[in-house]
Short mmCIF file of C-alpha atoms in Angstrom, two decimals:
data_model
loop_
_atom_site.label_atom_id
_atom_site.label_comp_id
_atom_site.label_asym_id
_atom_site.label_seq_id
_atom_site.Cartn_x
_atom_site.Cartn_y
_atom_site.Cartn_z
CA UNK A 1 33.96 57.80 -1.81
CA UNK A 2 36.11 59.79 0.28
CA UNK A 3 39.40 57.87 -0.71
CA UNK A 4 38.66 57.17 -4.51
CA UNK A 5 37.56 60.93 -4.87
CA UNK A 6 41.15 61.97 -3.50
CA UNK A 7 42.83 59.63 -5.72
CA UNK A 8 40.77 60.98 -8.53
CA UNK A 9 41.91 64.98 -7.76
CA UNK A 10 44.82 63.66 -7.68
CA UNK A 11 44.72 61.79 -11.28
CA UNK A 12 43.47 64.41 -12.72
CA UNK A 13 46.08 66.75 -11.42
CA UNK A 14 48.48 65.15 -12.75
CA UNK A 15 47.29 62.71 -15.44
CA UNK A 16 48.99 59.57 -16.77
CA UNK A 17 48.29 58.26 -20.19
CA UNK A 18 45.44 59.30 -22.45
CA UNK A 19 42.12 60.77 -20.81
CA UNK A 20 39.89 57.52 -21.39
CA UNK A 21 41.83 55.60 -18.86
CA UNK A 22 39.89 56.26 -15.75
CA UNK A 23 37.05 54.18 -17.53
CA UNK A 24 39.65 51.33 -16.45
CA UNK A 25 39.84 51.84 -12.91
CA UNK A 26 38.51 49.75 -10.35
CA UNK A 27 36.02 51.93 -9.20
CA UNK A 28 34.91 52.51 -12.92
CA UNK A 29 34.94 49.27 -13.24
CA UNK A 30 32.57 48.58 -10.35
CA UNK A 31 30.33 51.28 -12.19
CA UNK A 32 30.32 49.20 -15.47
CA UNK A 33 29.44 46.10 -13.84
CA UNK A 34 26.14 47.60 -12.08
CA UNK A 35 25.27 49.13 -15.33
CA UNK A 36 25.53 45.58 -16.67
CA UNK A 37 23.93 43.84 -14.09
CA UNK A 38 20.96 46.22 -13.80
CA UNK A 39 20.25 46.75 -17.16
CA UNK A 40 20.23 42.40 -17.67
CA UNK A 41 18.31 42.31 -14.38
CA UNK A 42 15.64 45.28 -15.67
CA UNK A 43 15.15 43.43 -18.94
CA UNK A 44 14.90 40.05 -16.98
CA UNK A 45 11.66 41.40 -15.43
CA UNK A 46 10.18 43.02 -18.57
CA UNK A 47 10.96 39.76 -20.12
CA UNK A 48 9.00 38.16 -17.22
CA UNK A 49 6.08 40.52 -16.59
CA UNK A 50 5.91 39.54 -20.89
CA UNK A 51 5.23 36.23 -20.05
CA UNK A 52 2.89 36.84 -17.15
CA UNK A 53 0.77 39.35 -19.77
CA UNK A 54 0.89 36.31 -21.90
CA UNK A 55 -0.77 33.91 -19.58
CA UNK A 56 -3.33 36.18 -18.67
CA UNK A 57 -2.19 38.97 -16.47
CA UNK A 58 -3.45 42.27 -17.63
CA UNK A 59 -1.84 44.15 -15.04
CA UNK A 60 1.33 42.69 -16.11
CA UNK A 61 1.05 45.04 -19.54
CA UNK A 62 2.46 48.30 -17.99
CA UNK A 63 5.10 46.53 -16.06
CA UNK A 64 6.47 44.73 -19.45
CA UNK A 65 6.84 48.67 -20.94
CA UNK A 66 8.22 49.94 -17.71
CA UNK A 67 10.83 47.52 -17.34
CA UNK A 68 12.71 48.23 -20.45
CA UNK A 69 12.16 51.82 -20.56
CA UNK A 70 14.02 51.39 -16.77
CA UNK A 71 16.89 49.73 -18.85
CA UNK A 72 16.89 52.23 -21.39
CA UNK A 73 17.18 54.86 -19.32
CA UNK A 74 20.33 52.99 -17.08
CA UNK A 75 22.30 53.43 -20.26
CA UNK A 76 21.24 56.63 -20.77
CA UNK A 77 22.41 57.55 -17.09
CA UNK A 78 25.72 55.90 -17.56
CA UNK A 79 26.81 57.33 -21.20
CA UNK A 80 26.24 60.59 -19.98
CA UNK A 81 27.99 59.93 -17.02
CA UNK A 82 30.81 58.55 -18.87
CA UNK A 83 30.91 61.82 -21.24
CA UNK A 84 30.28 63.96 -18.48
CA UNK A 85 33.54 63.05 -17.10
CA UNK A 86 35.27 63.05 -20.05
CA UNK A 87 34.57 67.04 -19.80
CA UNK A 88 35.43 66.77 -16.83
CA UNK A 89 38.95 65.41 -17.07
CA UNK A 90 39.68 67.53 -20.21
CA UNK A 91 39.06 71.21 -18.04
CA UNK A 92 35.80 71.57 -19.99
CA UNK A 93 33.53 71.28 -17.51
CA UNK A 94 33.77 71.73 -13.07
CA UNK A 95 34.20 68.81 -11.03
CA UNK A 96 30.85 68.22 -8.85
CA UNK A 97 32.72 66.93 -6.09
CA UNK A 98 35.04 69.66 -6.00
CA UNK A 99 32.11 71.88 -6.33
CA UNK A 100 30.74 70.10 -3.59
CA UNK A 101 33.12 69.70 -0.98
CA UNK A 102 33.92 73.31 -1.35
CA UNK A 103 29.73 74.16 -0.28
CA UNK A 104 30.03 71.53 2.48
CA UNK A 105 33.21 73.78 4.31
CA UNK A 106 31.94 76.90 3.56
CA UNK A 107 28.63 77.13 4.87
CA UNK A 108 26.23 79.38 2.27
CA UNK A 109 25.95 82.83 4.51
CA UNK A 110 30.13 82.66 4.74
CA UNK A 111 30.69 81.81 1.27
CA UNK A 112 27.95 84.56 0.40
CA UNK A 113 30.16 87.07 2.55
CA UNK A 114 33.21 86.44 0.66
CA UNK A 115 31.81 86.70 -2.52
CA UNK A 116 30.01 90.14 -1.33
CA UNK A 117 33.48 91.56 0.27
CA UNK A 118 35.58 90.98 -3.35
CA UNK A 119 32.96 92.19 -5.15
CA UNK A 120 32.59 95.62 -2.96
CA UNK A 121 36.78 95.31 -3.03
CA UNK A 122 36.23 95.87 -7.09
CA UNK A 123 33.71 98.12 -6.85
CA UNK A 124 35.47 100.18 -4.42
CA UNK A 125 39.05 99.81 -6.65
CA UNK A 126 36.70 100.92 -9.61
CA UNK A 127 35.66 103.80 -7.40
CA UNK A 128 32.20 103.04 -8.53
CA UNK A 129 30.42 104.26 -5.46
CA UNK A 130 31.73 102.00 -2.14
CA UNK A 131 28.19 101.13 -0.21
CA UNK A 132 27.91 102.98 3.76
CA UNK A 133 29.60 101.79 6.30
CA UNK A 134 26.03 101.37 7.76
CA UNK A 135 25.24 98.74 5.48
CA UNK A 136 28.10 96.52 5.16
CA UNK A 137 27.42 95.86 8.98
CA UNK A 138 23.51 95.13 7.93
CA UNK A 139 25.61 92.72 5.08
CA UNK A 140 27.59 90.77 8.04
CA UNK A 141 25.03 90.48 10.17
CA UNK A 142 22.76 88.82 7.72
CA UNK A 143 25.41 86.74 6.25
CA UNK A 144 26.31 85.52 9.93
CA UNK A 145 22.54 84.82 10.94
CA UNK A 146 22.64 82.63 7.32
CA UNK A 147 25.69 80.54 8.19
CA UNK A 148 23.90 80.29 11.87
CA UNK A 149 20.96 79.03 10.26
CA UNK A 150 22.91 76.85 7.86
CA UNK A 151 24.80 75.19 10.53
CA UNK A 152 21.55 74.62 12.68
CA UNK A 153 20.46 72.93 10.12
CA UNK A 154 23.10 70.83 9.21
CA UNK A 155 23.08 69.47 12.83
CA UNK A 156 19.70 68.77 12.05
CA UNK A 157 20.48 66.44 8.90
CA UNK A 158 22.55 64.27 11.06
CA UNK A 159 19.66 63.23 12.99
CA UNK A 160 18.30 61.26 9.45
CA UNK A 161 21.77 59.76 9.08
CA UNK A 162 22.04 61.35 5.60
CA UNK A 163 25.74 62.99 6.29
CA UNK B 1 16.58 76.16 -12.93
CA UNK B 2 13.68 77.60 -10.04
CA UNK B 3 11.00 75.66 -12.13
CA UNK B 4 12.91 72.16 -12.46
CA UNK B 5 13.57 72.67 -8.55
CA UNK B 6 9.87 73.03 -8.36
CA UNK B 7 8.68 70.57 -10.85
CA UNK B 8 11.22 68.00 -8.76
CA UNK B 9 9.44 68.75 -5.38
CA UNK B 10 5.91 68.34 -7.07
CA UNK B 11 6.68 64.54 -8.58
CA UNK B 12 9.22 64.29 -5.33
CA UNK B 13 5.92 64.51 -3.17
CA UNK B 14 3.44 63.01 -5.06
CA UNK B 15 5.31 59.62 -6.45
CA UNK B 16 6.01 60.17 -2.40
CA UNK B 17 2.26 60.21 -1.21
CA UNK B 18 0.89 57.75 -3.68
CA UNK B 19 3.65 54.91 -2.83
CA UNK B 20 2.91 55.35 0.97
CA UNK B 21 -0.82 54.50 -0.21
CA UNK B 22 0.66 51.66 -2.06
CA UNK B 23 2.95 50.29 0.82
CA UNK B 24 0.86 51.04 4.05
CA UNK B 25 -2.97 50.64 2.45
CA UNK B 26 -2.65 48.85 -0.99
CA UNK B 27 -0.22 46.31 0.14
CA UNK B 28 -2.20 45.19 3.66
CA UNK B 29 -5.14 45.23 1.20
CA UNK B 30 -4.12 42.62 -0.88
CA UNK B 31 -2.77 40.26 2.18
CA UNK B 32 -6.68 40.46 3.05
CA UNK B 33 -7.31 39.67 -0.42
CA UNK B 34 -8.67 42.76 -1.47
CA UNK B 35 -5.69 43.25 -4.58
CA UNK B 36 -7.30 46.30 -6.25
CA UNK B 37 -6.10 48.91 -4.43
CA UNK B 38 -2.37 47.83 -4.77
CA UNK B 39 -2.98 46.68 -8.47
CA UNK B 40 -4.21 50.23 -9.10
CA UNK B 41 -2.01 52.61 -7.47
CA UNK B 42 0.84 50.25 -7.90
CA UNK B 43 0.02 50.88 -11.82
CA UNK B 44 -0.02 54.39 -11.01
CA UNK B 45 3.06 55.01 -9.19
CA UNK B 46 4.69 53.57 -12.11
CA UNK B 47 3.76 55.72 -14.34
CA UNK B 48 4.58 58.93 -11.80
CA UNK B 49 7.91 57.37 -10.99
CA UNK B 50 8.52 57.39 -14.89
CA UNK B 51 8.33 60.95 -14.31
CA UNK B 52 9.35 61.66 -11.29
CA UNK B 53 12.66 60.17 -13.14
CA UNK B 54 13.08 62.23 -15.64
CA UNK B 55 11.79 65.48 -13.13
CA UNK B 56 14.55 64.52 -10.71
CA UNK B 57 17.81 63.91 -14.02
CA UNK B 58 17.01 66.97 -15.01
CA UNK B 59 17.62 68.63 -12.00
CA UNK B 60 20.60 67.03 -11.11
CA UNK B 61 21.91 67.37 -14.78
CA UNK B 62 21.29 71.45 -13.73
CA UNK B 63 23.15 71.09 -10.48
CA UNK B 64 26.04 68.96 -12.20
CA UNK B 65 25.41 66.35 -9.27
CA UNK B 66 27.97 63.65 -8.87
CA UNK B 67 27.16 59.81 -9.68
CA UNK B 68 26.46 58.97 -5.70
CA UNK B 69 23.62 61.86 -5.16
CA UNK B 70 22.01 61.49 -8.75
CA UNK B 71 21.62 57.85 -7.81
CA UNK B 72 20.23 58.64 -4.46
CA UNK B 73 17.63 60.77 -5.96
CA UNK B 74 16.60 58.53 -8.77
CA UNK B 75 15.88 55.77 -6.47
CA UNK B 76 14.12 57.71 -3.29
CA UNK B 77 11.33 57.29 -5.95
CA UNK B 78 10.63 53.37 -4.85
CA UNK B 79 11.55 53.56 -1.24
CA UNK B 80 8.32 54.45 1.03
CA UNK B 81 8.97 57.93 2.45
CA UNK B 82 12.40 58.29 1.00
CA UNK B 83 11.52 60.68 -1.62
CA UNK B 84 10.59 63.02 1.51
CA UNK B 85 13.38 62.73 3.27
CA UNK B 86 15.70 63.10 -0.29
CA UNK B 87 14.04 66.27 -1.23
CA UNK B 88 15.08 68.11 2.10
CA UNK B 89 18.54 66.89 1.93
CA UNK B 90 18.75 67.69 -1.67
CA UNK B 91 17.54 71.36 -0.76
CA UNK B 92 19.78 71.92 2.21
CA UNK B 93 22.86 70.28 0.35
CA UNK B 94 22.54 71.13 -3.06
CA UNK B 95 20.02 73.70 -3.90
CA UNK B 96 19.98 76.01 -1.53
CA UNK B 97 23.84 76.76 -2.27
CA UNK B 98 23.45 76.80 -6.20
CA UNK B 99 20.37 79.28 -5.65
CA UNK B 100 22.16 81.32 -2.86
CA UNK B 101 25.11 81.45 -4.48
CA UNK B 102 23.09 82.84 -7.42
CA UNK B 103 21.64 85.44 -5.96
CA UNK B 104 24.61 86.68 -3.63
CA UNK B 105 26.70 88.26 -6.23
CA UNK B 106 23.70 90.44 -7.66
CA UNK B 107 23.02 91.53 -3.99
CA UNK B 108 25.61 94.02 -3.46
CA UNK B 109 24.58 95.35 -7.19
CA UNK B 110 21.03 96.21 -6.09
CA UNK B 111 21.80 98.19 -3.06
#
């Protein structure tokens, strides 16, 4: 993920050839290929669970429904995927990754704190009213005692293996 | 965006509860040959997961989640206890700094 979302910043930084070509990489490629193989796989078991309903299974009813709908919604998933990225790649739209990497380094409080010091910067260039000195301090403390928390438990999420 | 967070946690912890009553009662059940417990419930979790589905797209259609963590999400639904363990990393990862960073800027404002 780490590598082919790199090489992806980096393609769309400075893109070669029309916009639709990512849908030819490998790792696009990889994409299509699950999408294939789990949509023929989900309609192999509705297909299945038909059969059982045939020969007597009643149970077997809602499965041969579920199955398909399953397969309906995989192309679903991956069409809007696909156009998602399109935006994406054309500036229409913010990367997620990007989006996301950026929350993982700054932890919430410290990105909070940043956004709260520009904006009192512009308020205070406006000369709309600049807040007491008493209360920016209030401001950082809070914001500090977020990231605190935020990194607690962060270190906590590592115990499930989920980072 | 607050109410598809919240309709997410709701089918997050129910589709949660009722397939740990499918794995760890229904499914010992019917190895003692008592099937309608797991032929039940396991009728009913499908039905949930169908929503729990579209509960959890929407929500990561809202925070403009990448393929990986959409994926993650839309399966916890048929692992046993995963859907537990997805919501709170979804929260700390994902919500939490969409909603924080939603409120921050209006902070300064109010004071």
């Amino acid at each position: 993920m780490e590598t082919a979302g790199s090489a992806d910043a980096a393609a769309t930084e400075a893109p070669a050839g029309p916009v639709w070509h990512f849908l030819i990489k490998p790792r696009w490629l990889g994409w299509h290929l699950l999408m294939v193989v789990s949509f023929w796989g989900m309609g192999w078991l509705g297909d299945w669970q038909f059969h059982r309903a045939l020969a007597g299974n009643g149970l077997s009813w809602a499965y041969t429904f579920e199955w398909p709908l399953f397969a309906v919604f995989a192309v679903v998933f991956w069409a809007k995927t696909i156009r998602d990225e399109f935006r994406i790649r054309r500036g229409e739209m913010p990367d997620p990754r990007a989006v996301a990497a950026e929350a993982e380094n700054l932890p919430a409080g410290v990105a909070g704190a940043i956004q709260a010091r520009s904006v009192q910067a512009a308020s205070v260039q406006a000369g709309a009213g600049s807040p007491a000195e008493g209360e920016d301090e209030e401001l950082s403390a809070y914001n500090a005692y977020l990231a605190r928390l935020n990194a607690e438990v962060e270190q906590h999420g590592r115990w499930h293996g989920l980072r | 965006m607050r109410a598809a967070v919240l309709r997410y946690r709701v089918m997050a912890y129910v589709t949660g509860v009722v397939l740990m009553v499918l794995c760890f009662v229904g499914i010992p059940l019917q190895v003692a040959h008592h099937p309608a417990v797991a032929n039940d419930v396991g009728v009913v979790h499908g039905i949930l997961y169908i929503i729990y589905l579209v509960c959890a797209w929407i929500l990561a259609r809202g925070l403009r989640l990448a393929v990986k963590p959409t994926i993650i999400m839309l399966l916890a639904g048929t692992v046993p206890i995963m859907t537990f363990i997805v919501e709170r990393w979804v929260t700390r990862r994902f919500i939490n700094p969409v909603l924080t960073g939603q409120a921050q800027p209006t902070a300064p404002a109010v004071r």
